[in-house]
Short mmCIF file of C-alpha atoms in Angstrom, two decimals:
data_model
loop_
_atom_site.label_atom_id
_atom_site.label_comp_id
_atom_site.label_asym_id
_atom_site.label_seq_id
_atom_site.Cartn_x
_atom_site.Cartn_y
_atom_site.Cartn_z
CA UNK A 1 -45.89 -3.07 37.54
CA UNK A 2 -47.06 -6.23 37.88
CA UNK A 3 -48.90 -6.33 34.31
CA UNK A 4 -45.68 -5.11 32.88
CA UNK A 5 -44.35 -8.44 34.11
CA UNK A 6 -46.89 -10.78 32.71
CA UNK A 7 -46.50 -8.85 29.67
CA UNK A 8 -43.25 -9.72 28.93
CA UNK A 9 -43.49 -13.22 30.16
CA UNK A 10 -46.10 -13.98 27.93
CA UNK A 11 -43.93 -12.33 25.05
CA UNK A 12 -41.04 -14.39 26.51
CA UNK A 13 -43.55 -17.31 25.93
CA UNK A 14 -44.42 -16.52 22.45
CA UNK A 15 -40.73 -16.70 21.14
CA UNK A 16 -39.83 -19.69 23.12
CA UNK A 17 -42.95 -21.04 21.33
CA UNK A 18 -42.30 -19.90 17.62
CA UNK A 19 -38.87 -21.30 18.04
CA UNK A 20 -40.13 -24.79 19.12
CA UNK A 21 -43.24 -25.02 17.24
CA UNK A 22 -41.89 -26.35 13.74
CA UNK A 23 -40.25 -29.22 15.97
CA UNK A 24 -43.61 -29.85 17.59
CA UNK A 25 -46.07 -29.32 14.59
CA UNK A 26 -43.65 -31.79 12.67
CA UNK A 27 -43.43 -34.35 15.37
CA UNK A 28 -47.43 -34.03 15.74
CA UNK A 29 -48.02 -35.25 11.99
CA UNK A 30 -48.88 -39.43 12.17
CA UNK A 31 -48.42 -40.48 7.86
CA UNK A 32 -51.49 -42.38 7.10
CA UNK A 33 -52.26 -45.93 7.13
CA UNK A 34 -53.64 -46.23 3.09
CA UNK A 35 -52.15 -45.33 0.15
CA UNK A 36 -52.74 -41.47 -0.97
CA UNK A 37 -53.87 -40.72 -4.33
CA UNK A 38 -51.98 -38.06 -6.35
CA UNK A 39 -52.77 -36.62 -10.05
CA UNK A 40 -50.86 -36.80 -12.42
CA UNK A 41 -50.61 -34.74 -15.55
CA UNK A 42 -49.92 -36.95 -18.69
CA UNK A 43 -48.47 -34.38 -20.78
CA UNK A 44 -46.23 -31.85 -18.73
CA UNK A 45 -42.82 -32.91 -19.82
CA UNK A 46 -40.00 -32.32 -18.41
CA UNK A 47 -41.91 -32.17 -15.13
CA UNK A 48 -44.66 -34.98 -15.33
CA UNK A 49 -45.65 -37.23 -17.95
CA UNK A 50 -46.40 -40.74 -18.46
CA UNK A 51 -44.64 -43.02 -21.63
CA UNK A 52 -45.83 -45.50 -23.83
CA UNK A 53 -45.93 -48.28 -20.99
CA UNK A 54 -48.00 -46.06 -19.04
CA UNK A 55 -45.02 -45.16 -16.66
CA UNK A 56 -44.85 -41.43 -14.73
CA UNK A 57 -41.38 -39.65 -15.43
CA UNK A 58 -40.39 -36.11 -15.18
CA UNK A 59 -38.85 -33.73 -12.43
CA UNK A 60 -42.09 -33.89 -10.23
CA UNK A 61 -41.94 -37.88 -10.11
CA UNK A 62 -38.84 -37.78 -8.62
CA UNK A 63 -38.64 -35.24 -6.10
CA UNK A 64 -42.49 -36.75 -5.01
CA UNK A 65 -40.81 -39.90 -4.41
CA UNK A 66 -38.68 -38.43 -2.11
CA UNK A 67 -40.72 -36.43 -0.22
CA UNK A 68 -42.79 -39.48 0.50
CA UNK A 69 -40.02 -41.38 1.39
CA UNK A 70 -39.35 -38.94 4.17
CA UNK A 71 -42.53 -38.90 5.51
CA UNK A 72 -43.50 -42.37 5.26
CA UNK A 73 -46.57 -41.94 2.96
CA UNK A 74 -47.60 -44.47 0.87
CA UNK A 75 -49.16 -43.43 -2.82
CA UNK A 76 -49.85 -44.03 -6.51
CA UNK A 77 -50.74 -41.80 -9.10
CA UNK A 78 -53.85 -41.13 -11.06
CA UNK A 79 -52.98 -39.84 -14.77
CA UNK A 80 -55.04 -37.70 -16.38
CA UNK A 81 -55.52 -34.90 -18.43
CA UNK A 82 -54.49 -31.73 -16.73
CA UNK A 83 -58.08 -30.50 -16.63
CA UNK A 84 -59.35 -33.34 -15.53
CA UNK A 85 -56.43 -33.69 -12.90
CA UNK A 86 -57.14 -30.17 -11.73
CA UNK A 87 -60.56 -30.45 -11.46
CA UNK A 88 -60.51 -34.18 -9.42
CA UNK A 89 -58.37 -32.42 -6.47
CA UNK A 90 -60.09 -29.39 -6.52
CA UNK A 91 -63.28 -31.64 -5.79
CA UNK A 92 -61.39 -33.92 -3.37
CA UNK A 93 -61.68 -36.86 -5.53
CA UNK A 94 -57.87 -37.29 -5.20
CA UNK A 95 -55.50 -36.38 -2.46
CA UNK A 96 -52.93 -34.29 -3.54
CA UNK A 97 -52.11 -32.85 -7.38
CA UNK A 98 -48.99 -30.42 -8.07
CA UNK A 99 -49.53 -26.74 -9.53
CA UNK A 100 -49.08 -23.08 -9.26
CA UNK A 101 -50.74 -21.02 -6.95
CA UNK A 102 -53.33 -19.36 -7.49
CA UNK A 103 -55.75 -16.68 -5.60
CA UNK A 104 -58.61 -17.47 -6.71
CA UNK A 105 -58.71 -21.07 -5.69
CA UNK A 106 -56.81 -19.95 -1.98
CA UNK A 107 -60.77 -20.19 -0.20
CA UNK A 108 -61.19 -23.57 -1.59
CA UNK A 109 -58.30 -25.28 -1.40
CA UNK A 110 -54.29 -25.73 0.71
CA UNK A 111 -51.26 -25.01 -1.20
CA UNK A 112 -48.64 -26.31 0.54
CA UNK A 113 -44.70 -24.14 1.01
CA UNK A 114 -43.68 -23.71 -2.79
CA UNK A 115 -41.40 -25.80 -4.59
CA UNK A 116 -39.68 -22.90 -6.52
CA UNK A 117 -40.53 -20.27 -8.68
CA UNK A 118 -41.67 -20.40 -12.48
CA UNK A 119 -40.46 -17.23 -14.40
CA UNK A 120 -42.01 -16.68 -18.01
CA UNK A 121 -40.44 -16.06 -21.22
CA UNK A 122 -41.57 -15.30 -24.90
CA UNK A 123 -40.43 -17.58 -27.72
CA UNK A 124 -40.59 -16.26 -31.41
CA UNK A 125 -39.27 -16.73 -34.09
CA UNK A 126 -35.36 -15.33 -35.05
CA UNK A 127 -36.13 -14.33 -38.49
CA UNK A 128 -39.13 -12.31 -37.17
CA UNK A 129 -37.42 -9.92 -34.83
CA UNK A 130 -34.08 -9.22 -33.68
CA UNK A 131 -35.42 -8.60 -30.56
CA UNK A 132 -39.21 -9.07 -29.57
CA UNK A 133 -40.84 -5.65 -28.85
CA UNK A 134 -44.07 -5.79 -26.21
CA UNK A 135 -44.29 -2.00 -26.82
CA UNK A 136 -46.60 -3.51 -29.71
CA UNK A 137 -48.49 -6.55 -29.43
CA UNK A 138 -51.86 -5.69 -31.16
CA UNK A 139 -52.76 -7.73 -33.91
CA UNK A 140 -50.16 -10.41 -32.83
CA UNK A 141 -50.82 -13.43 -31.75
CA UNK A 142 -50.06 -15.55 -28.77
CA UNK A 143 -50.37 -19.14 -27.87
CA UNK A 144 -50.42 -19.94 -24.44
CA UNK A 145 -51.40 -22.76 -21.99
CA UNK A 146 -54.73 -21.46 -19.87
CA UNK A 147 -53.63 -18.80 -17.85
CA UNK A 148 -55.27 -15.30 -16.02
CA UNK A 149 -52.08 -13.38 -15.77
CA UNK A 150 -51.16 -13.96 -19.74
CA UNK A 151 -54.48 -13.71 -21.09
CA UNK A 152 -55.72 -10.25 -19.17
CA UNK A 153 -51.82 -8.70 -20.58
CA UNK A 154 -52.08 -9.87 -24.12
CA UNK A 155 -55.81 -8.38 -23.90
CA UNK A 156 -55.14 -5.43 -22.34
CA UNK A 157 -52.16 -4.60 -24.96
CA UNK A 158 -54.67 -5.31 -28.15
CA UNK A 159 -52.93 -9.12 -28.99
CA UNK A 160 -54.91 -11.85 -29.82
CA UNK A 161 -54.97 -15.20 -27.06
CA UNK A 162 -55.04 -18.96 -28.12
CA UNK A 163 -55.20 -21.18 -25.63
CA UNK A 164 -53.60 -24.54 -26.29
CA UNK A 165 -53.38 -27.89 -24.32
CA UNK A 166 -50.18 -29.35 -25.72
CA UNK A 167 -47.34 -27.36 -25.52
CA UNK A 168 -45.50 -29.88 -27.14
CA UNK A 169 -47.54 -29.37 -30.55
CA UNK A 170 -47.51 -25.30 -29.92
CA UNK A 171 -43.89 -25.09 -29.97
CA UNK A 172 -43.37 -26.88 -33.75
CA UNK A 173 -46.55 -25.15 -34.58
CA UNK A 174 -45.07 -21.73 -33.75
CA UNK A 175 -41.71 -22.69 -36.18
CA UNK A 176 -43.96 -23.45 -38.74
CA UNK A 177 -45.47 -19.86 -38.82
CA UNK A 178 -48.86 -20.54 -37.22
CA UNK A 179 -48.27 -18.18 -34.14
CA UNK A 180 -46.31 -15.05 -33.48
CA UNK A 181 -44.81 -15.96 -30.04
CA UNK A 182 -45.72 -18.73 -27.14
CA UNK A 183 -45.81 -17.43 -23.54
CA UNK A 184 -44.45 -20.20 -20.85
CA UNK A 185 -42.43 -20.57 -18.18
CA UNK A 186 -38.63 -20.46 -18.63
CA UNK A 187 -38.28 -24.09 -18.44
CA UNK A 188 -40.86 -25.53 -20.85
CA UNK A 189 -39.04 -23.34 -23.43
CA UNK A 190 -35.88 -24.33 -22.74
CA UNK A 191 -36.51 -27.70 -22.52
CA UNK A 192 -39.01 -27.92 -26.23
CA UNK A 193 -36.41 -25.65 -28.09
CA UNK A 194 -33.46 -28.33 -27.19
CA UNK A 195 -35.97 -31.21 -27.08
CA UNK A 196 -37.21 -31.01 -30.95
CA UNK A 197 -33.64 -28.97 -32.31
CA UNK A 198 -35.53 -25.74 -32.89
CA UNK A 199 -32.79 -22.89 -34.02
CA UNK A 200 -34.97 -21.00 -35.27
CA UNK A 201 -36.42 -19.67 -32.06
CA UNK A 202 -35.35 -17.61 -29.46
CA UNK A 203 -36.74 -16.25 -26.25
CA UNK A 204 -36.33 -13.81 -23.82
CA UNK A 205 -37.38 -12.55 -20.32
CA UNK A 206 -40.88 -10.63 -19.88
CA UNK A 207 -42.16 -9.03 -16.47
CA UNK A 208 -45.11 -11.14 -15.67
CA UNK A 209 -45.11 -11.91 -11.88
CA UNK A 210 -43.42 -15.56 -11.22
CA UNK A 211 -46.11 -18.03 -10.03
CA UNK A 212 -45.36 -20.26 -7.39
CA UNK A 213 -45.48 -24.05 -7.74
CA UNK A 214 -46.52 -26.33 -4.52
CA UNK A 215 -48.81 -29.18 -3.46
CA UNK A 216 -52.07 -28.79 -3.16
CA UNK A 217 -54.81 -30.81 -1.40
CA UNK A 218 -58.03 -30.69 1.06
CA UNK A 219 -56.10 -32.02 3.61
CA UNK A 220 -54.42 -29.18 5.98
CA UNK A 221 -52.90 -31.59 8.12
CA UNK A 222 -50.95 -32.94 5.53
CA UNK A 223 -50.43 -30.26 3.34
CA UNK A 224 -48.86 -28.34 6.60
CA UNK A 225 -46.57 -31.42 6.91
CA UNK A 226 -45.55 -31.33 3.39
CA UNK A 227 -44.25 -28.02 3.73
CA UNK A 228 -42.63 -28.44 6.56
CA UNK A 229 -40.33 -31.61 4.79
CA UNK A 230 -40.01 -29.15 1.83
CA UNK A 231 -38.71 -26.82 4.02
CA UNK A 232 -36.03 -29.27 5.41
CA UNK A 233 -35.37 -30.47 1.66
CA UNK A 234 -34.56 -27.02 0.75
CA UNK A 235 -31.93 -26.43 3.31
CA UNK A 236 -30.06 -29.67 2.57
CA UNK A 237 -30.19 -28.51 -0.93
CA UNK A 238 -32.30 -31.45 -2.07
CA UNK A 239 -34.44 -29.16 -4.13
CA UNK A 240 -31.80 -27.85 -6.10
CA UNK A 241 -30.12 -31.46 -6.47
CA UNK A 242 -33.66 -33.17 -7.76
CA UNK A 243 -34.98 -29.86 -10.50
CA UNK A 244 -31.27 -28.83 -11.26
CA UNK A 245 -30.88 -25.42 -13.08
CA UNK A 246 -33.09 -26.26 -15.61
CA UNK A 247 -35.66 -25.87 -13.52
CA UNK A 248 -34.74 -23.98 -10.41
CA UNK A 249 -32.58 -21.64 -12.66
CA UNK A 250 -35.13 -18.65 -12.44
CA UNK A 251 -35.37 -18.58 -8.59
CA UNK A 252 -31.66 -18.45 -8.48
CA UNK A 253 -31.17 -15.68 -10.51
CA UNK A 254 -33.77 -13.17 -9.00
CA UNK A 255 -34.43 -15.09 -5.54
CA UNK A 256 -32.26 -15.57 -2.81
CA UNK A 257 -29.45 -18.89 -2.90
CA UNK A 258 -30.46 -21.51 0.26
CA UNK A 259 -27.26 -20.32 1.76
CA UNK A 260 -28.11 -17.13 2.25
CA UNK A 261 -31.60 -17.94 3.89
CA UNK A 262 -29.93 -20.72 5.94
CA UNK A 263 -27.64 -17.43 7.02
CA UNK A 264 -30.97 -14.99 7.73
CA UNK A 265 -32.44 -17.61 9.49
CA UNK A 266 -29.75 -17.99 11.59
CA UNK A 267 -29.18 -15.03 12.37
CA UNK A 268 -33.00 -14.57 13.25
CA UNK A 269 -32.34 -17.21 15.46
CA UNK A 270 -29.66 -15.56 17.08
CA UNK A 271 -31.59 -11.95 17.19
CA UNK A 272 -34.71 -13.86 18.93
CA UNK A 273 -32.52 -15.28 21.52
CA UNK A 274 -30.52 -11.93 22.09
CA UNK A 275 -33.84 -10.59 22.98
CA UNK A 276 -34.85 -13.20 24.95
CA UNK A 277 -31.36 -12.74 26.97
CA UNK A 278 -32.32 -9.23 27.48
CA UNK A 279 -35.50 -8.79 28.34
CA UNK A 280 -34.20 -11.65 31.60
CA UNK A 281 -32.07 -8.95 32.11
CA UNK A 282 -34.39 -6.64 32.33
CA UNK A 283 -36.63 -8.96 34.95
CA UNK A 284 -33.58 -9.05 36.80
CA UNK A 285 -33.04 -5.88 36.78
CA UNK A 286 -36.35 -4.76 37.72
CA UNK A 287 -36.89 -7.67 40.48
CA UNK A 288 -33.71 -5.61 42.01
CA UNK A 289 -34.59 -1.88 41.94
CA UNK A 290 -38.42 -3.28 42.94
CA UNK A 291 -36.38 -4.49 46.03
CA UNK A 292 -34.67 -1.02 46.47
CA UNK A 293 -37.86 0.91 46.21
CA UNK A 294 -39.43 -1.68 48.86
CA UNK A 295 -36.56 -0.82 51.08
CA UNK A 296 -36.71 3.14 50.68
CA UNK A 297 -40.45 2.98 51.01
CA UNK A 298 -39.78 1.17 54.31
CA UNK A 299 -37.29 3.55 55.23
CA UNK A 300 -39.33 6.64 54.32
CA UNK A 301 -42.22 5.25 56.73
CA UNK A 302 -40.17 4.77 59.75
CA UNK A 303 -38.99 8.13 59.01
CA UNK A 304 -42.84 9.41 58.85
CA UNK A 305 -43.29 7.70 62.13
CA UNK A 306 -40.54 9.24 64.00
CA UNK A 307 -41.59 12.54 62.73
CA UNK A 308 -45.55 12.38 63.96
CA UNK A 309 -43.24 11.36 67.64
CA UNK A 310 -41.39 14.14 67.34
CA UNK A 311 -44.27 16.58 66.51
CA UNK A 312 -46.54 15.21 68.90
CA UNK A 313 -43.71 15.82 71.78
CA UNK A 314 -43.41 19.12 70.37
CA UNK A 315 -47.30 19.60 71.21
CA UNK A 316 -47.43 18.58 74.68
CA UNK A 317 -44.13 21.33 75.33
CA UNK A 318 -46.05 23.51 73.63
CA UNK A 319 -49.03 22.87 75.37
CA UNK A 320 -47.07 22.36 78.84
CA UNK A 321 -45.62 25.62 78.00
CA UNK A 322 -48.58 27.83 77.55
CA UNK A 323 -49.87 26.25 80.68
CA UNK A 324 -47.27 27.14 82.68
CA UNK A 325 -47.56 30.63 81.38
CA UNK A 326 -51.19 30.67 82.32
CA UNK A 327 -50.23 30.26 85.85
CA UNK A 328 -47.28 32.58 85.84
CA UNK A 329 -50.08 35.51 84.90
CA UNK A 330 -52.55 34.15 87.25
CA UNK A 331 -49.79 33.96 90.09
CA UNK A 332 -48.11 37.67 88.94
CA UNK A 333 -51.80 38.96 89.10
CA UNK A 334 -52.05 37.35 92.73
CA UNK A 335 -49.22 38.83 94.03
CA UNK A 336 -49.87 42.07 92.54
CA UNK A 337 -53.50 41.98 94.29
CA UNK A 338 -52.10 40.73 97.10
CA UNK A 339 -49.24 42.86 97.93
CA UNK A 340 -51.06 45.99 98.35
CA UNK A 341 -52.85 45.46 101.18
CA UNK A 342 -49.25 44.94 103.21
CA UNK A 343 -47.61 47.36 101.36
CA UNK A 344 -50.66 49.67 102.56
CA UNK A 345 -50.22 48.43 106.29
CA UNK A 346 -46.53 49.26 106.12
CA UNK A 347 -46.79 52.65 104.73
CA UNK A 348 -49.33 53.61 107.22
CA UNK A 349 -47.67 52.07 110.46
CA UNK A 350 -44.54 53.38 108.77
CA UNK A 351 -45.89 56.99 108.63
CA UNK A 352 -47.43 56.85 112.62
CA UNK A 353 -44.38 55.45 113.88
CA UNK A 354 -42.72 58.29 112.12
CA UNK A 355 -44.75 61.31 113.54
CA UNK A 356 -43.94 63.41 116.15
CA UNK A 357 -47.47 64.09 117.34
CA UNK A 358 -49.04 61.14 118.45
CA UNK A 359 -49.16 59.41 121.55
CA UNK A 360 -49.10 55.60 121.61
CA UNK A 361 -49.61 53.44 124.06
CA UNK A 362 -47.25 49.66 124.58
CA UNK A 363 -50.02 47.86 123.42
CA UNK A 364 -50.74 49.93 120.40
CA UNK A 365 -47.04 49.86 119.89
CA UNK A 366 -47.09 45.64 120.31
CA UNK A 367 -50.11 45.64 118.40
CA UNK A 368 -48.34 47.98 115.48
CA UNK A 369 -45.20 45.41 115.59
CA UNK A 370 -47.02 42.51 115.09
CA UNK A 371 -49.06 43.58 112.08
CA UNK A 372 -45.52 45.33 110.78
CA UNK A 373 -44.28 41.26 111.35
CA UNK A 374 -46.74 39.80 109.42
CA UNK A 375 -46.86 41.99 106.51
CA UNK A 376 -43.23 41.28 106.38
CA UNK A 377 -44.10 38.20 106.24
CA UNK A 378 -46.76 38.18 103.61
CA UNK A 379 -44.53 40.09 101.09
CA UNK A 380 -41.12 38.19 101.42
CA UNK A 381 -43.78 34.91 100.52
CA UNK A 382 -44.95 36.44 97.93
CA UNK A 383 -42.04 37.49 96.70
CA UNK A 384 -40.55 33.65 97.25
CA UNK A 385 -43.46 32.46 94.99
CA UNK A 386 -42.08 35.05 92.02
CA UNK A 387 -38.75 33.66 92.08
CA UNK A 388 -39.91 30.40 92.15
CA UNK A 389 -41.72 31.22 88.69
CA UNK A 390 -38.55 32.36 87.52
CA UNK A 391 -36.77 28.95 88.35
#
């Protein structure tokens, strides 16, 4: 009983704690002191790049600037090319870079809550196909920025891979003839086929798994933080308000809108405290039939103890009783011993006194008297003694 109880304190405990430990965790970060380094990719328009004058623009620069706003971080960038940028975070040479996730660089490195989803597309060209057909991709081939998830599909299907660095020079390479399609996310091909006027293309939706795009860094403690703010950027609808549709248009369609997690989460929140209500209940309840049982038990043992009185009484009547029929037998066999010999006396004097023949003397008659007197005497005490057993 009494590990039942510390069981569900303790689970009491651990929703009271998941409840309040985003508030705590959050309160716990302490932004540091110097400025933070974070890469920058040159060349990943609309999201990052960097102009002529060598300043950063795109989607990414803006919503960073917000973020570390919020959480009072100070930071410049460090523009690069994206290998380059990849590989100086990966080595901690800078402090934070921006990409998808990735499981084979989990072990090595944090990624931080994602951003949003990325959703891939094909682009070809119109006059090529009505519609593009991936029932047949061998001999065709694909351009495509470095990726695992493209390259082990177009090999697996018999296509041929080219890996390219600049998007930007793919996409007018591809309306020139070079390639047969470009595999990207949804938003790089939107944004080249309006960017440089090409009509000529068109793309569509493929099945590739979306990737997830977050932070990424050495530094837990921050990168825990990070989420955390992204979190709370999300439900304002921050997120939405910085990438627009353009970007964010793919997790709308086939994720779930911010109301409707703002809604689940509440209504986790209710469902945790529900339980929470109940299981008090239960305490309660079980505090008051622990008192009940406490009381019966207490009852139950007087009860036990008036019943070993009451059987031990019945012991010494018992006992009491067979001894007083020990005596009765020993008395009855007394009296039966005993009341012969008088009897005997009687009958005899009785039978002298009686005949006809004999001669007695007054002194034999005085004698005979006496002895008739006592016997009398002897037998009406015994006899007293028997009704005495009776009473």
């Amino acid at each position: 009983m009494i590990k039942m109880r510390l069981d569900r304190y303790r689970l009491i405990g651990v929703l009271v704690t998941t409840l309040c430990g985003i508030t705590i965790r959050a309160a716990a970060y302490v932004p540091p002191t110097d400025q933070i380094t974070i890469g920058l990719d040159a060349n990943y328009a609309p999201l990052q790049s960097v102009d002529k004058e060598g300043l950063p623009h795109g989607y990414d620069i803006d919503f960073t600037r917000e973020l570390m706003k919020r959480m009072g971080i100070k930071y410049y960038y460090v523009p690069n090319l994206w290998n380059k940028v990849a590989t100086s975070v990966l080595n901690g040479d800078t402090d934070l870079a921006m990409m998808v996730y990735s499981a084979y660089r989990k072990d090595s490195i944090y990624y931080s809550r994602p951003i949003f989803r990325l959703y891939y597309q094909v682009v070809y060209r119109k006059s090529d196909y009505k519609i593009f057909d991936f029932r047949d991709l061998k001999g065709k081939t694909f351009a495509f920025l470095n990726s695992r998830p493209i390259s082990a599909m177009v090999e697996r299907e018999g296509g041929i891979s080219v890996k390219v660095n600049d998007l930007d020079h793919a996409f007018r390479e591809l309306a020139s003839g070079r390639y047969d399609a470009i595999i990207c996310y949804r938003y790089q091909a939107k944004y080249f086929i309006d960017h440089y006027n090409l009509d000529g293309l068109a793309r569509e939706e493929i099945s590739l798994q979306p990737r997830e795009y977050c932070y990424v860094g050495h530094n837990k403690e921050l990168i825990d933080a990070i989420s955390l703010e992204i979190a709370k950027m999300d439900s304002e609808g921050l997120v939405d308000k910085i990438y627009g549709s353009e970007i964010k248009d793919g997790a709308k369609t086939k994720g779930l809108p911010t109301w409707v997690w703002n809604v689940i989460n509440g209504l986790a929140l209710i469902a945790v405290l529900l339980i929470i209500f109940l299981l008090c209940r239960l305490l309660r309840k079980e505090k008051r039939t622990n008192a009940m049982l406490k009381n019966n038990n207490d009852i139950l043992a007087m009860s036990h103890m008036e019943l070993e009185q009451t059987n031990h009484q019945l012991i010494e009547k018992v006992e009491k009783t067979e001894e007083t029929l020990r005596e009765k037998d020993e008395l009855i066999k007394q009296v039966s011993e005993g009341i012969n010999t008088p009897l005997n006396v009687l009958s005899g004097y009785t039978q002298i006194l009686s005949s006809t023949d004999m001669e007695l003397s007054d002194d034999e008659r005085e004698k005979m008297k006496q002895d008739i007197t006592t016997n009398t005497d002897l037998i009406i005490t015994l006899i007293k003694k028997l009704q005495m057993l009776e009473s």
